[in-house]
Coordinates of C-alpha atoms in Angstrom, one line a residue:
Chain A
X159 CA 0.0 0.0 0.0
X160 CA 2.8 2.4 1.0
X161 CA 4.8 1.1 -1.9
X162 CA 1.9 2.0 -4.2
X163 CA 1.7 5.4 -2.7
X164 CA 5.5 5.9 -3.2
X165 CA 5.1 4.8 -6.8
X166 CA 2.3 7.3 -7.4
X167 CA 4.4 10.1 -5.8
X168 CA 7.4 9.1 -8.0
X169 CA 5.3 9.0 -11.1
X170 CA 4.0 12.5 -10.3
X171 CA 7.5 13.8 -9.9
X172 CA 8.6 12.1 -13.2
X173 CA 5.6 13.8 -14.9
X174 CA 6.6 17.2 -13.5
X175 CA 10.2 16.9 -14.7
X176 CA 9.0 15.8 -18.2
X177 CA 6.7 18.8 -18.2
X178 CA 9.7 21.0 -17.6
X179 CA 9.2 21.9 -13.9
X180 CA 12.5 23.6 -12.8
X181 CA 11.3 23.4 -9.2
X182 CA 10.9 19.6 -9.2
X183 CA 14.1 19.1 -11.1
X184 CA 15.9 21.3 -8.6
X185 CA 14.6 19.4 -5.7
X186 CA 15.5 16.0 -7.2
X187 CA 19.1 17.3 -7.9
X188 CA 19.4 18.3 -4.3
X189 CA 18.3 14.8 -3.3
X190 CA 20.9 13.3 -5.7
X191 CA 23.5 15.6 -4.2
X192 CA 22.7 14.3 -0.8
X193 CA 23.0 10.7 -2.0
X194 CA 19.3 10.0 -1.2
X195 CA 18.8 6.6 -2.8
X196 CA 15.0 6.7 -2.6
X197 CA 15.0 8.6 -5.9
X198 CA 16.5 5.7 -7.8
X199 CA 13.1 4.5 -9.2
X200 CA 12.5 8.1 -10.5
X201 CA 16.0 8.3 -12.0
X202 CA 15.4 5.0 -13.8
X203 CA 12.3 6.3 -15.4
X204 CA 13.8 9.7 -16.3
X205 CA 16.9 8.1 -17.8
X206 CA 14.8 6.3 -20.4
X207 CA 13.0 9.5 -21.3
X208 CA 16.1 11.4 -22.2
X209 CA 15.9 13.8 -25.0
X210 CA 18.9 14.5 -27.3
X211 CA 20.3 17.9 -26.1
X212 CA 23.9 19.0 -26.8
X213 CA 25.8 17.7 -23.7
X214 CA 28.9 19.8 -23.4
X215 CA 31.5 19.4 -20.7
X216 CA 33.9 22.2 -20.0
X217 CA 37.1 21.8 -18.0
X218 CA 40.4 23.6 -17.6
X219 CA 42.8 25.0 -15.0
X220 CA 41.6 27.6 -12.5
X221 CA 41.7 31.1 -13.9
X222 CA 41.4 30.0 -17.5
X223 CA 38.1 31.7 -17.8
X224 CA 35.6 28.9 -17.7
X225 CA 32.8 30.9 -16.1
X226 CA 33.2 33.8 -18.6
X227 CA 33.1 31.3 -21.5
X228 CA 30.0 29.6 -20.1
X229 CA 28.3 33.0 -19.9
X230 CA 29.2 33.8 -23.6
X231 CA 27.9 30.4 -24.6
X232 CA 24.6 31.0 -22.8
X233 CA 24.2 34.4 -24.5
X234 CA 25.0 32.8 -27.9
X235 CA 22.5 30.0 -27.6
X236 CA 19.8 32.3 -26.1
X237 CA 20.2 34.6 -29.2
X238 CA 19.3 31.5 -31.3
X239 CA 16.3 30.7 -29.0
X240 CA 17.9 27.6 -27.4
X241 CA 17.1 26.7 -23.8
X242 CA 20.3 26.2 -21.8
X243 CA 21.0 24.3 -18.5
X244 CA 24.3 24.8 -16.7
X245 CA 25.5 22.3 -14.1
X246 CA 28.5 23.7 -12.3
X247 CA 30.2 20.9 -10.3
X248 CA 33.0 21.6 -7.8
X249 CA 34.8 18.4 -6.9
X250 CA 37.5 20.5 -5.0
X251 CA 35.1 21.2 -2.1
X252 CA 35.5 21.0 0.9
X253 CA 38.6 23.2 0.3
X254 CA 36.9 25.8 -2.0
X255 CA 33.6 27.4 -2.3
X256 CA 34.2 28.8 -5.7
X257 CA 31.3 27.1 -7.6
X258 CA 28.6 28.5 -5.3
X259 CA 29.8 32.1 -5.6
X260 CA 30.3 32.0 -9.4
X261 CA 26.9 30.4 -9.6
X262 CA 25.2 33.2 -7.6
X263 CA 26.8 35.9 -9.8
X264 CA 25.5 34.2 -12.9
X265 CA 22.1 33.4 -11.4
X266 CA 21.5 37.1 -11.0
X267 CA 22.5 37.9 -14.5
X268 CA 20.1 35.3 -16.0
X269 CA 17.5 35.2 -13.2
X270 CA 14.8 36.8 -15.3
X271 CA 15.3 34.4 -18.2
X272 CA 13.2 31.3 -18.0
X273 CA 15.2 29.7 -20.8
X274 CA 18.3 29.4 -18.6
X275 CA 18.7 27.1 -15.6
X276 CA 21.9 27.3 -13.6
X277 CA 22.7 25.0 -10.8
X278 CA 25.8 24.3 -8.9
X279 CA 26.8 21.0 -7.1
X280 CA 29.4 20.3 -4.6
X281 CA 30.3 17.4 -2.4
X282 CA 27.9 17.3 0.5
X283 CA 27.3 13.6 1.1
X284 CA 29.7 10.8 1.4
X285 CA 33.1 11.0 -0.2
X286 CA 33.2 10.0 -3.8
X287 CA 29.5 10.4 -4.3
X288 CA 29.8 13.6 -6.5
X289 CA 30.5 11.8 -9.8
X290 CA 27.5 9.6 -9.3
X291 CA 25.3 12.6 -8.3
X292 CA 26.5 14.5 -11.4
X293 CA 25.3 11.6 -13.6
X294 CA 21.9 11.6 -11.8
X295 CA 21.5 15.4 -12.3
X296 CA 22.3 15.0 -16.0
X297 CA 19.7 12.3 -16.3
X298 CA 17.2 14.7 -14.8
X299 CA 18.2 17.6 -17.1
X300 CA 18.3 15.4 -20.2
X301 CA 14.6 14.4 -19.6
X302 CA 13.6 18.1 -19.7
X303 CA 13.3 20.4 -22.8
X304 CA 16.8 21.9 -22.8
X305 CA 18.6 22.2 -26.1
X306 CA 21.9 22.6 -24.6
X307 CA 23.3 21.2 -21.3
X308 CA 26.7 22.6 -20.1
X309 CA 28.6 20.6 -17.5
X310 CA 31.2 23.0 -16.1
X311 CA 33.7 21.6 -13.6
X312 CA 35.6 23.8 -11.2
X313 CA 38.8 22.7 -9.7
X314 CA 41.8 20.8 -10.8
X315 CA 42.8 17.2 -11.4
X316 CA 41.5 13.8 -11.4
X317 CA 38.1 14.4 -9.8
X318 CA 37.5 17.0 -12.5
X319 CA 38.3 14.6 -15.3
X320 CA 36.0 12.0 -13.7
X321 CA 33.2 14.6 -13.7
X322 CA 33.6 15.9 -17.2
X323 CA 33.6 12.4 -18.6
X324 CA 29.8 12.4 -18.2
X325 CA 29.6 14.8 -21.2
X326 CA 29.4 13.6 -24.8
X327 CA 31.5 16.5 -26.1
X328 CA 34.4 17.7 -23.9
X329 CA 35.8 21.2 -24.3
X330 CA 39.2 21.8 -22.7
X331 CA 40.0 25.4 -22.0
X332 CA 43.6 26.6 -21.8
X333 CA 45.3 29.9 -21.6
X334 CA 48.8 31.1 -22.3
X335 CA 51.0 30.5 -19.3
X336 CA 54.0 32.4 -18.1
X337 CA 56.5 30.0 -19.6
X338 CA 56.8 28.0 -22.7
X339 CA 53.6 27.0 -24.5
X340 CA 54.6 23.3 -24.8
X341 CA 55.5 22.9 -21.2
X342 CA 52.2 24.4 -19.9
X343 CA 50.2 21.6 -21.6
X344 CA 50.0 18.5 -19.5
X345 CA 49.9 15.2 -21.2
X346 CA 46.6 14.1 -19.6
X347 CA 44.5 16.8 -21.1
X348 CA 45.3 15.7 -24.7
X349 CA 43.3 12.6 -24.1
X350 CA 40.1 14.0 -22.7
X351 CA 39.2 16.8 -25.1
X352 CA 37.0 16.8 -28.2
X353 CA 37.5 20.5 -28.7
X354 CA 40.3 22.8 -27.4
X355 CA 40.0 26.6 -26.8
X356 CA 42.8 28.9 -26.0
X357 CA 41.4 31.8 -24.0
X358 CA 42.9 35.3 -23.6
X359 CA 44.2 34.9 -27.2
X360 CA 45.5 38.5 -27.0
X361 CA 48.1 37.6 -24.4
X362 CA 51.7 36.8 -25.5
X363 CA 52.2 33.1 -26.0
X364 CA 48.7 32.4 -27.2
X365 CA 49.6 31.8 -30.8
X366 CA 52.4 29.5 -29.8
X367 CA 50.1 27.6 -27.5
X368 CA 47.5 27.1 -30.2
X369 CA 50.2 25.8 -32.6
X370 CA 51.7 23.5 -30.0
X371 CA 48.2 22.1 -29.1
X372 CA 47.5 21.4 -32.8
X373 CA 50.8 19.7 -33.3
X374 CA 50.4 17.5 -30.2
X375 CA 46.8 16.6 -31.0
X376 CA 47.8 15.6 -34.5
X377 CA 50.4 13.3 -33.1
X378 CA 48.2 11.8 -30.4
X379 CA 45.0 11.2 -32.3
X380 CA 46.2 9.8 -35.6
X381 CA 43.8 6.9 -35.5
X382 CA 40.8 9.0 -34.6
X383 CA 38.1 10.0 -37.1
X384 CA 37.7 13.3 -35.3
X385 CA 40.7 15.6 -35.0
X386 CA 40.0 17.9 -32.1
X387 CA 40.0 21.5 -33.3
X388 CA 41.9 24.2 -31.4
X389 CA 40.2 27.6 -31.3
X390 CA 41.6 30.9 -30.1
X391 CA 39.0 32.9 -28.2
X392 CA 38.6 35.9 -25.9
X393 CA 35.9 35.0 -23.6
X394 CA 35.6 38.5 -22.1
X395 CA 34.9 40.1 -25.5
X396 CA 33.2 37.1 -27.2
X397 CA 35.8 36.9 -30.0
X398 CA 36.0 33.4 -31.4
X399 CA 32.8 32.2 -29.7
X400 CA 30.9 31.8 -33.0
X401 CA 33.6 29.5 -34.4
X402 CA 33.7 27.6 -31.1
X403 CA 30.0 27.0 -31.2
X404 CA 30.3 25.8 -34.8
X405 CA 32.9 23.2 -33.7
X406 CA 30.6 22.1 -30.9
X407 CA 27.8 21.5 -33.5
X408 CA 30.2 19.7 -35.8
X409 CA 31.3 17.3 -33.0
X410 CA 27.7 16.6 -32.3
X411 CA 27.0 15.9 -36.0
X412 CA 30.0 13.6 -36.0
X413 CA 28.6 11.7 -33.0
X414 CA 25.2 11.4 -34.6
X415 CA 26.6 10.1 -37.9
X416 CA 27.6 7.1 -35.9
X417 CA 30.9 5.2 -36.3
X418 CA 32.5 2.7 -34.0
X419 CA 34.8 5.1 -32.2
X420 CA 31.9 7.3 -31.0
X421 CA 29.9 4.2 -30.0
X422 CA 32.8 2.8 -28.2
X423 CA 33.3 6.0 -26.2
X424 CA 29.6 6.1 -25.4
X425 CA 29.9 2.5 -24.0
X426 CA 33.0 3.6 -22.0
X427 CA 31.0 6.4 -20.4
X428 CA 28.3 4.0 -19.5
X429 CA 30.8 1.6 -18.0
X430 CA 32.2 4.4 -15.9
X431 CA 28.8 5.5 -14.8
X432 CA 27.7 1.9 -13.9
X433 CA 30.8 1.6 -11.7
X434 CA 30.0 4.9 -10.0
X435 CA 26.5 3.7 -9.2
X436 CA 27.8 0.4 -7.9
X437 CA 30.2 2.2 -5.7
X438 CA 27.4 4.3 -4.2
X439 CA 25.4 1.1 -3.6
X440 CA 28.3 -0.5 -1.9
X441 CA 28.9 2.7 0.1
X442 CA 25.3 2.4 1.3
X443 CA 25.5 -1.2 2.2
X444 CA 28.9 -1.1 3.8
X445 CA 28.3 2.2 5.7
X446 CA 24.8 1.3 6.8
X447 CA 26.1 -1.9 8.3
X448 CA 23.9 -4.1 6.2
X449 CA 26.8 -5.7 4.4
X450 CA 29.4 -5.7 7.1
X451 CA 29.4 -6.1 10.9
X452 CA 31.4 -4.1 13.4
X453 CA 33.2 -7.3 14.4
X454 CA 34.4 -7.9 10.9
X455 CA 35.6 -4.3 10.6
X456 CA 37.4 -4.4 14.0
X457 CA 39.1 -7.7 13.0
X458 CA 40.4 -5.9 9.9
X459 CA 41.3 -2.7 11.8
X460 CA 43.5 -5.0 14.1
X461 CA 45.0 -6.7 11.1
X462 CA 43.7 -10.1 12.0
X463 CA 41.8 -10.3 8.8
X464 CA 42.4 -8.5 5.5
X465 CA 40.1 -6.1 3.6
X466 CA 40.7 -7.7 0.2
X467 CA 38.9 -11.0 1.1
X468 CA 35.9 -9.1 2.5
X469 CA 35.7 -6.9 -0.6
X470 CA 35.8 -10.0 -2.8
X471 CA 32.9 -11.5 -0.8
X472 CA 30.9 -8.3 -1.1
X473 CA 31.3 -8.0 -4.9
X474 CA 30.7 -11.7 -5.3
X475 CA 34.1 -12.6 -6.7
X476 CA 34.6 -15.2 -4.0
Chain B
X12 CA 51.1 -26.6 -11.0
X13 CA 51.3 -23.0 -12.3
X14 CA 49.2 -21.9 -9.3
X15 CA 51.6 -23.5 -7.0
X16 CA 54.5 -21.8 -8.7
X17 CA 52.6 -18.5 -8.4
X18 CA 52.1 -19.1 -4.7
X19 CA 55.8 -19.9 -4.2
X20 CA 56.8 -16.7 -6.1
X21 CA 54.3 -14.7 -4.0
X22 CA 55.6 -16.2 -0.7
X23 CA 59.1 -15.3 -1.8
X24 CA 58.1 -11.7 -2.4
X25 CA 56.3 -11.6 1.0
X26 CA 59.4 -12.9 2.7
X27 CA 61.5 -10.2 1.0
X28 CA 59.2 -7.4 2.0
X29 CA 59.2 -8.7 5.6
X30 CA 63.0 -8.8 5.5
X31 CA 63.0 -5.1 4.6
X32 CA 63.8 -5.3 0.9
X33 CA 63.2 -1.7 -0.5
X34 CA 63.6 -3.1 -4.0
X35 CA 60.8 -5.6 -3.7
X36 CA 58.6 -3.2 -1.9
X37 CA 59.1 -0.6 -4.6
X38 CA 58.2 -3.0 -7.3
X39 CA 55.1 -4.1 -5.6
X40 CA 54.0 -0.5 -5.1
X41 CA 54.5 0.0 -8.8
X42 CA 52.3 -2.9 -9.5
X43 CA 49.6 -1.5 -7.1
X44 CA 49.9 1.8 -8.8
X45 CA 49.2 0.1 -12.2
X46 CA 46.2 -1.6 -10.7
X47 CA 47.7 -5.0 -11.2
X48 CA 45.3 -7.3 -9.4
X49 CA 47.7 -10.3 -9.5
X50 CA 49.4 -9.0 -6.4
X51 CA 46.2 -9.4 -4.2
X52 CA 47.3 -12.7 -2.7
X53 CA 50.6 -11.0 -1.6
X54 CA 48.8 -7.9 -0.2
X55 CA 46.5 -10.2 1.8
X56 CA 49.5 -11.8 3.4
X57 CA 51.3 -8.5 4.0
X58 CA 48.2 -6.9 5.5
X59 CA 48.1 -9.4 8.3
X60 CA 51.8 -9.0 9.0
X61 CA 51.6 -5.2 9.6
X62 CA 53.7 -3.7 12.3
X63 CA 52.7 -0.7 14.4
X64 CA 54.4 2.3 12.9
X65 CA 53.3 5.9 13.4
X66 CA 51.1 6.4 10.3
X67 CA 50.8 10.1 9.7
X68 CA 48.9 11.8 6.9
X69 CA 49.7 15.3 5.9
X70 CA 47.4 17.5 3.9
X71 CA 46.9 21.2 3.2
X72 CA 46.6 23.7 0.4
X73 CA 49.3 24.1 -2.3
X74 CA 52.1 26.4 -1.1
X75 CA 51.5 25.7 2.5
X76 CA 54.9 24.0 2.8
X77 CA 54.0 20.3 3.0
X78 CA 57.3 19.1 1.4
X79 CA 59.4 21.4 3.6
X80 CA 57.6 20.1 6.7
X81 CA 58.0 16.5 5.6
X82 CA 61.8 17.1 5.2
X83 CA 61.9 18.6 8.8
X84 CA 60.1 15.6 10.1
X85 CA 62.4 13.2 8.4
X86 CA 65.4 15.0 9.9
X87 CA 63.8 15.0 13.3
X88 CA 63.0 11.3 13.3
X89 CA 66.4 10.3 11.8
X90 CA 68.1 12.2 14.7
X91 CA 66.3 9.8 17.0
X92 CA 67.3 6.8 14.9
X93 CA 63.8 6.1 13.6
X94 CA 63.4 4.7 10.1
X95 CA 61.0 6.8 7.9
X96 CA 59.0 6.0 4.8
X97 CA 57.3 8.8 2.9
X98 CA 54.6 8.1 0.4
X99 CA 53.8 11.3 -1.6
X100 CA 50.5 10.8 -3.4
X101 CA 49.3 13.3 -6.1
X102 CA 45.7 12.9 -6.9
X103 CA 45.7 16.1 -9.0
X104 CA 47.5 14.4 -11.8
X105 CA 47.1 14.3 -14.8
X106 CA 47.0 18.1 -14.5
X107 CA 50.2 18.5 -12.4
X108 CA 53.4 16.7 -12.1
X109 CA 54.4 18.3 -8.8
X110 CA 54.8 15.1 -6.7
X111 CA 57.3 13.6 -9.0
X112 CA 59.5 16.7 -9.1
X113 CA 59.4 17.3 -5.3
X114 CA 60.1 13.6 -4.8
X115 CA 63.2 13.7 -6.9
X116 CA 64.6 16.7 -5.1
X117 CA 64.1 15.0 -1.7
X118 CA 65.3 11.7 -3.1
X119 CA 68.7 13.3 -3.8
X120 CA 68.9 14.8 -0.3
X121 CA 68.3 11.5 1.5
X122 CA 69.6 9.2 -1.2
X123 CA 72.6 8.1 0.9
X124 CA 70.5 7.3 4.0
X125 CA 69.2 3.7 4.1
X126 CA 66.8 4.7 6.9
X127 CA 64.7 6.8 4.6
X128 CA 62.5 5.6 1.8
X129 CA 60.7 8.1 -0.3
X130 CA 58.2 7.1 -3.0
X131 CA 55.7 9.1 -5.0
X132 CA 52.5 7.8 -6.5
X133 CA 50.2 9.4 -9.1
X134 CA 47.3 8.3 -11.1
X135 CA 48.5 6.1 -13.9
X136 CA 45.9 3.4 -14.2
X137 CA 42.1 3.6 -14.3
X138 CA 40.4 6.6 -12.9
X139 CA 39.7 6.4 -9.2
X140 CA 42.2 3.7 -8.6
X141 CA 44.7 5.9 -6.7
X142 CA 43.0 5.7 -3.3
X143 CA 43.0 1.9 -3.4
X144 CA 46.6 1.8 -4.6
X145 CA 47.5 4.1 -1.7
X146 CA 46.0 1.7 0.7
X147 CA 47.9 -1.2 -1.0
X148 CA 51.2 0.7 -0.7
X149 CA 50.6 1.5 3.0
X150 CA 50.0 -2.3 3.6
X151 CA 53.3 -3.0 2.0
X152 CA 55.2 -0.3 4.0
X153 CA 53.5 -1.3 7.2
X154 CA 54.8 -4.8 6.9
X155 CA 58.4 -3.5 6.8
X156 CA 60.5 -2.2 9.7
X157 CA 59.6 1.5 9.4
X158 CA 59.0 3.4 12.7
X159 CA 57.2 6.2 10.9
X160 CA 55.2 6.3 7.7
X161 CA 54.3 9.7 6.3
X162 CA 51.5 9.9 3.8
X163 CA 51.8 13.3 2.1
X164 CA 49.1 14.3 -0.4
X165 CA 49.7 16.9 -3.0
X166 CA 46.8 18.7 -4.6
X167 CA 43.6 20.2 -3.4
X168 CA 40.2 18.9 -2.5
X169 CA 38.1 15.9 -2.2
X170 CA 40.5 13.4 -3.7
X171 CA 43.1 14.6 -1.3
X172 CA 40.8 14.1 1.6
X173 CA 40.0 10.6 0.4
X174 CA 43.8 9.7 0.2
X175 CA 44.7 11.2 3.6
X176 CA 41.9 9.2 5.3
X177 CA 44.2 6.1 5.1
X178 CA 46.4 7.6 7.9
X179 CA 45.6 7.0 11.6
X180 CA 46.8 10.5 12.5
X181 CA 46.0 13.3 10.1
X182 CA 48.0 16.6 10.2
X183 CA 46.4 19.5 8.4
X184 CA 48.9 22.2 7.4
X185 CA 47.6 25.8 7.0
X186 CA 49.3 29.1 6.4
X187 CA 48.2 32.7 7.0
X188 CA 46.4 33.9 3.9
X189 CA 46.0 37.3 2.4
X190 CA 42.7 38.0 4.0
X191 CA 41.0 37.4 7.3
X192 CA 42.2 34.3 9.2
X193 CA 38.7 33.0 9.8
X194 CA 37.6 33.2 6.2
X195 CA 40.7 31.4 5.0
X196 CA 39.7 28.3 7.0
X197 CA 37.3 26.1 5.1
X198 CA 34.7 24.2 7.0
X199 CA 35.7 20.8 5.6
X200 CA 39.2 20.8 7.0
X201 CA 38.0 21.1 10.6
X202 CA 36.6 17.6 10.4
X203 CA 39.6 15.7 9.0
X204 CA 42.5 16.8 11.2
X205 CA 43.8 15.3 14.4
X206 CA 46.6 17.9 14.6
X207 CA 46.8 21.4 13.0
X208 CA 49.9 23.2 12.1
X209 CA 50.1 26.9 11.0
X210 CA 53.2 27.3 8.9
X211 CA 55.1 30.5 8.2
X212 CA 54.2 31.7 11.6
X213 CA 56.4 34.7 11.2
X214 CA 54.0 36.1 8.5
X215 CA 51.3 38.6 9.5
X216 CA 48.0 37.0 10.3
X217 CA 49.6 33.8 11.6
X218 CA 48.7 34.4 15.3
X219 CA 45.1 35.2 14.4
X220 CA 44.9 32.1 12.3
X221 CA 46.1 29.9 15.2
X222 CA 43.6 31.5 17.5
X223 CA 40.7 31.2 15.0
X224 CA 41.6 27.5 14.4
X225 CA 41.6 26.8 18.1
X226 CA 38.3 28.5 18.7
X227 CA 36.6 26.7 15.8
X228 CA 38.1 23.3 16.8
X229 CA 36.8 23.8 20.3
X230 CA 33.3 24.4 19.0
X231 CA 33.3 21.6 16.5
X232 CA 34.8 18.8 18.6
X233 CA 33.1 19.2 22.0
X234 CA 32.1 15.6 22.2
X235 CA 35.6 14.3 21.2
X236 CA 38.1 12.9 23.7
X237 CA 40.9 14.3 21.7
X238 CA 41.0 18.1 21.1
X239 CA 43.1 18.6 18.1
X240 CA 46.1 20.9 19.0
X241 CA 47.1 23.8 16.8
X242 CA 50.9 24.4 16.5
X243 CA 52.6 27.4 15.0
X244 CA 55.7 26.3 13.0
X245 CA 58.3 27.6 10.6
X246 CA 59.0 24.6 8.4
X247 CA 62.0 26.3 6.7
X248 CA 63.8 27.0 10.0
X249 CA 62.5 24.0 12.0
X250 CA 60.9 26.2 14.6
X251 CA 58.0 24.4 16.3
X252 CA 58.8 21.0 14.9
X253 CA 59.7 19.5 18.3
X254 CA 56.3 20.4 19.7
X255 CA 54.6 19.2 16.6
X256 CA 56.3 15.8 16.9
X257 CA 55.3 15.7 20.6
X258 CA 51.7 16.1 19.6
X259 CA 52.0 13.4 17.0
X260 CA 53.3 11.1 19.7
X261 CA 50.5 12.0 22.0
X262 CA 47.8 11.3 19.4
X263 CA 49.3 7.9 18.9
X264 CA 49.3 7.3 22.6
X265 CA 45.7 8.4 22.7
X266 CA 44.8 5.9 19.9
X267 CA 46.7 3.1 21.7
X268 CA 45.0 3.7 25.0
X269 CA 41.8 2.6 23.2
X270 CA 38.4 4.2 23.6
X271 CA 35.4 3.8 21.4
X272 CA 35.9 7.0 19.4
X273 CA 39.3 5.8 18.1
X274 CA 38.0 2.3 17.5
X275 CA 35.0 3.7 15.6
X276 CA 37.3 5.9 13.4
X277 CA 39.4 2.8 12.7
X278 CA 36.4 0.9 11.6
X279 CA 35.3 3.9 9.4
X280 CA 38.7 3.8 7.7
X281 CA 38.3 0.1 7.1
X282 CA 34.8 0.6 5.6
X283 CA 36.2 3.2 3.3
X284 CA 39.0 1.0 2.3
X285 CA 36.8 -2.0 1.6
X286 CA 34.6 0.2 -0.6
X287 CA 37.7 1.3 -2.6
X288 CA 38.8 -2.3 -3.1
X289 CA 35.2 -3.2 -4.2
X290 CA 35.2 -0.4 -6.6
X291 CA 38.5 -1.6 -8.1
X292 CA 37.1 -5.1 -8.4
X293 CA 34.0 -3.8 -10.1
X294 CA 36.2 -1.7 -12.4
X295 CA 38.0 -4.8 -13.4
X296 CA 34.9 -6.8 -14.1
X297 CA 33.0 -4.0 -15.8
X298 CA 35.9 -2.8 -17.9
X299 CA 37.2 -6.2 -18.8
X300 CA 33.8 -7.1 -20.1
X301 CA 33.5 -10.0 -17.8
X302 CA 30.5 -8.5 -16.0
X303 CA 28.8 -6.6 -18.8
X304 CA 28.4 -7.1 -22.5
X305 CA 28.7 -4.5 -25.2
X306 CA 25.1 -5.0 -26.1
X307 CA 24.0 -4.1 -22.6
X308 CA 26.2 -1.0 -22.6
X309 CA 24.9 0.1 -26.0
X310 CA 21.3 -0.3 -24.8
X311 CA 22.1 2.0 -21.9
X312 CA 24.1 4.4 -24.1
X313 CA 20.9 4.7 -26.3
X314 CA 18.7 5.2 -23.2
X315 CA 16.7 2.0 -23.9
X316 CA 17.8 0.6 -20.5
X317 CA 19.0 2.4 -17.4
X318 CA 22.4 2.1 -15.7
X319 CA 20.9 1.8 -12.2
X320 CA 19.3 -1.5 -12.8
X321 CA 22.5 -3.0 -14.2
X322 CA 24.5 -1.6 -11.2
X323 CA 22.0 -3.2 -8.8
X324 CA 22.4 -6.5 -10.6
X325 CA 26.2 -6.3 -10.4
X326 CA 26.3 -5.5 -6.7
X327 CA 23.7 -8.1 -6.0
X328 CA 21.0 -5.8 -4.7
X329 CA 18.5 -7.1 -7.3

């Protein structure tokens, strides 16, 4: 009886999201952020109702101008009557509160525009839950009527790469550094981007950075059907944004036209997402005490038993 | 037959680590770093042979002086004839290569001293594998004859907090910022530290930061039997290091004297570690294709099926 009532309530929320309710979507995202697993039946339904928006991830080092770029993209897409959702995820919390502040500034700017939805997420629940929650939030937004969803990650490093992998097109933003162009490009970023933008293209070193990136990408992606373009932009003036948007569209067309490389990357994203959901499920069972007793944990804490054997049992390998 | 040979080889490696072979330990850590699961039987054995070294985690924002502090601690412990291992973990790779460089510099300084072992780790294998690999490396080092193991994390944010949680005593390093002392302390760091050090105590704002930290810690840990001390230090001159080491010893004594809070934190650490090992096992099965077929993944990529149901099946919830 109560299960039926839950189902009716869940169906109602699903209907509201599909009808475009920002309020319901926002509440569900908060529940995902708090690792509330009771929304799983809702997420399952919404996932299978996903539309086909542009799903663009933006990453890059702090100070590269990600927020400014996102603002330019919003303005560009709004001029063409596209609805835009922005999910700003900050995996570097608890040490920084950057996302929240940047979010508020932009919220004000677009507050009167119903075609723009901006939402920030940071780690509030258990450690490691943010990547899973980002996937949940994207499922919710994809079931709404947005034409473009931008996933902006704030912070540096591995967590950021994990977050941005949820997007089907990844834009890596760079800026000319103090030193040599080549040295300022780290090896890892050449593997994650579909499109590269060099911001602050009026600064010295920008041309050299563009050239270096192009050369390195040509070397590293020789087998790829999509050679990531490198675009020089000035996010503060809007210079280069039109060309950037054109490349975003071309990458989307390339994905749509099929091809095994794109399909294989899509499967990779699913794999990654499934593992994140599994991890969350394990977190719940291990931390709620359902899967593991205090006695078992103490025996491991005292090095009488090992954690590997217990993990193998939990995952069903043993 | 081959299994027996593997077992004999594994037993030999276990024996070498227990006998203190830096070379074997170093090779095993490399295999852990590369997510090589064939060393699991060895790790199981080593885990149950752990000694009882001081296991100190050090974290703090970039530029706070973590490496300089670690160097001072090495010198201090060496003066008292203690053997020291340092594991410097950089979760912020692929965007930075800091750990490797810092490591080399220090390597040279202590290269001639057989009582010091310094090793850096960065993310080289699959995403998310670094926390698990750090646990593996600590299991290896704990089975050796080190008196002190220092786990230094380089980088910022959530990944760093995940890494440092492996340590039984966590030292949070801070330095006076440009602005107000109170504002420069983020909420999250008050929860993770057992000991706080304010470096560059000669800079303006240091006293205020020490006072603010003390006040905030008193408010936040009222139910705790251990009130985290706050020590002003100058890592470059060594001022305050003696007192810091004294506090590290006192925290260790407090852990040894038992008490439910410490035991509960130890169980929490084990929980966290078990989940990380599970995640790695799932990664292996999901990414090797053993657990999931391409057809299933494509169906999810096309939103015909949802990833939640598949994850539930994999973890055995369904």
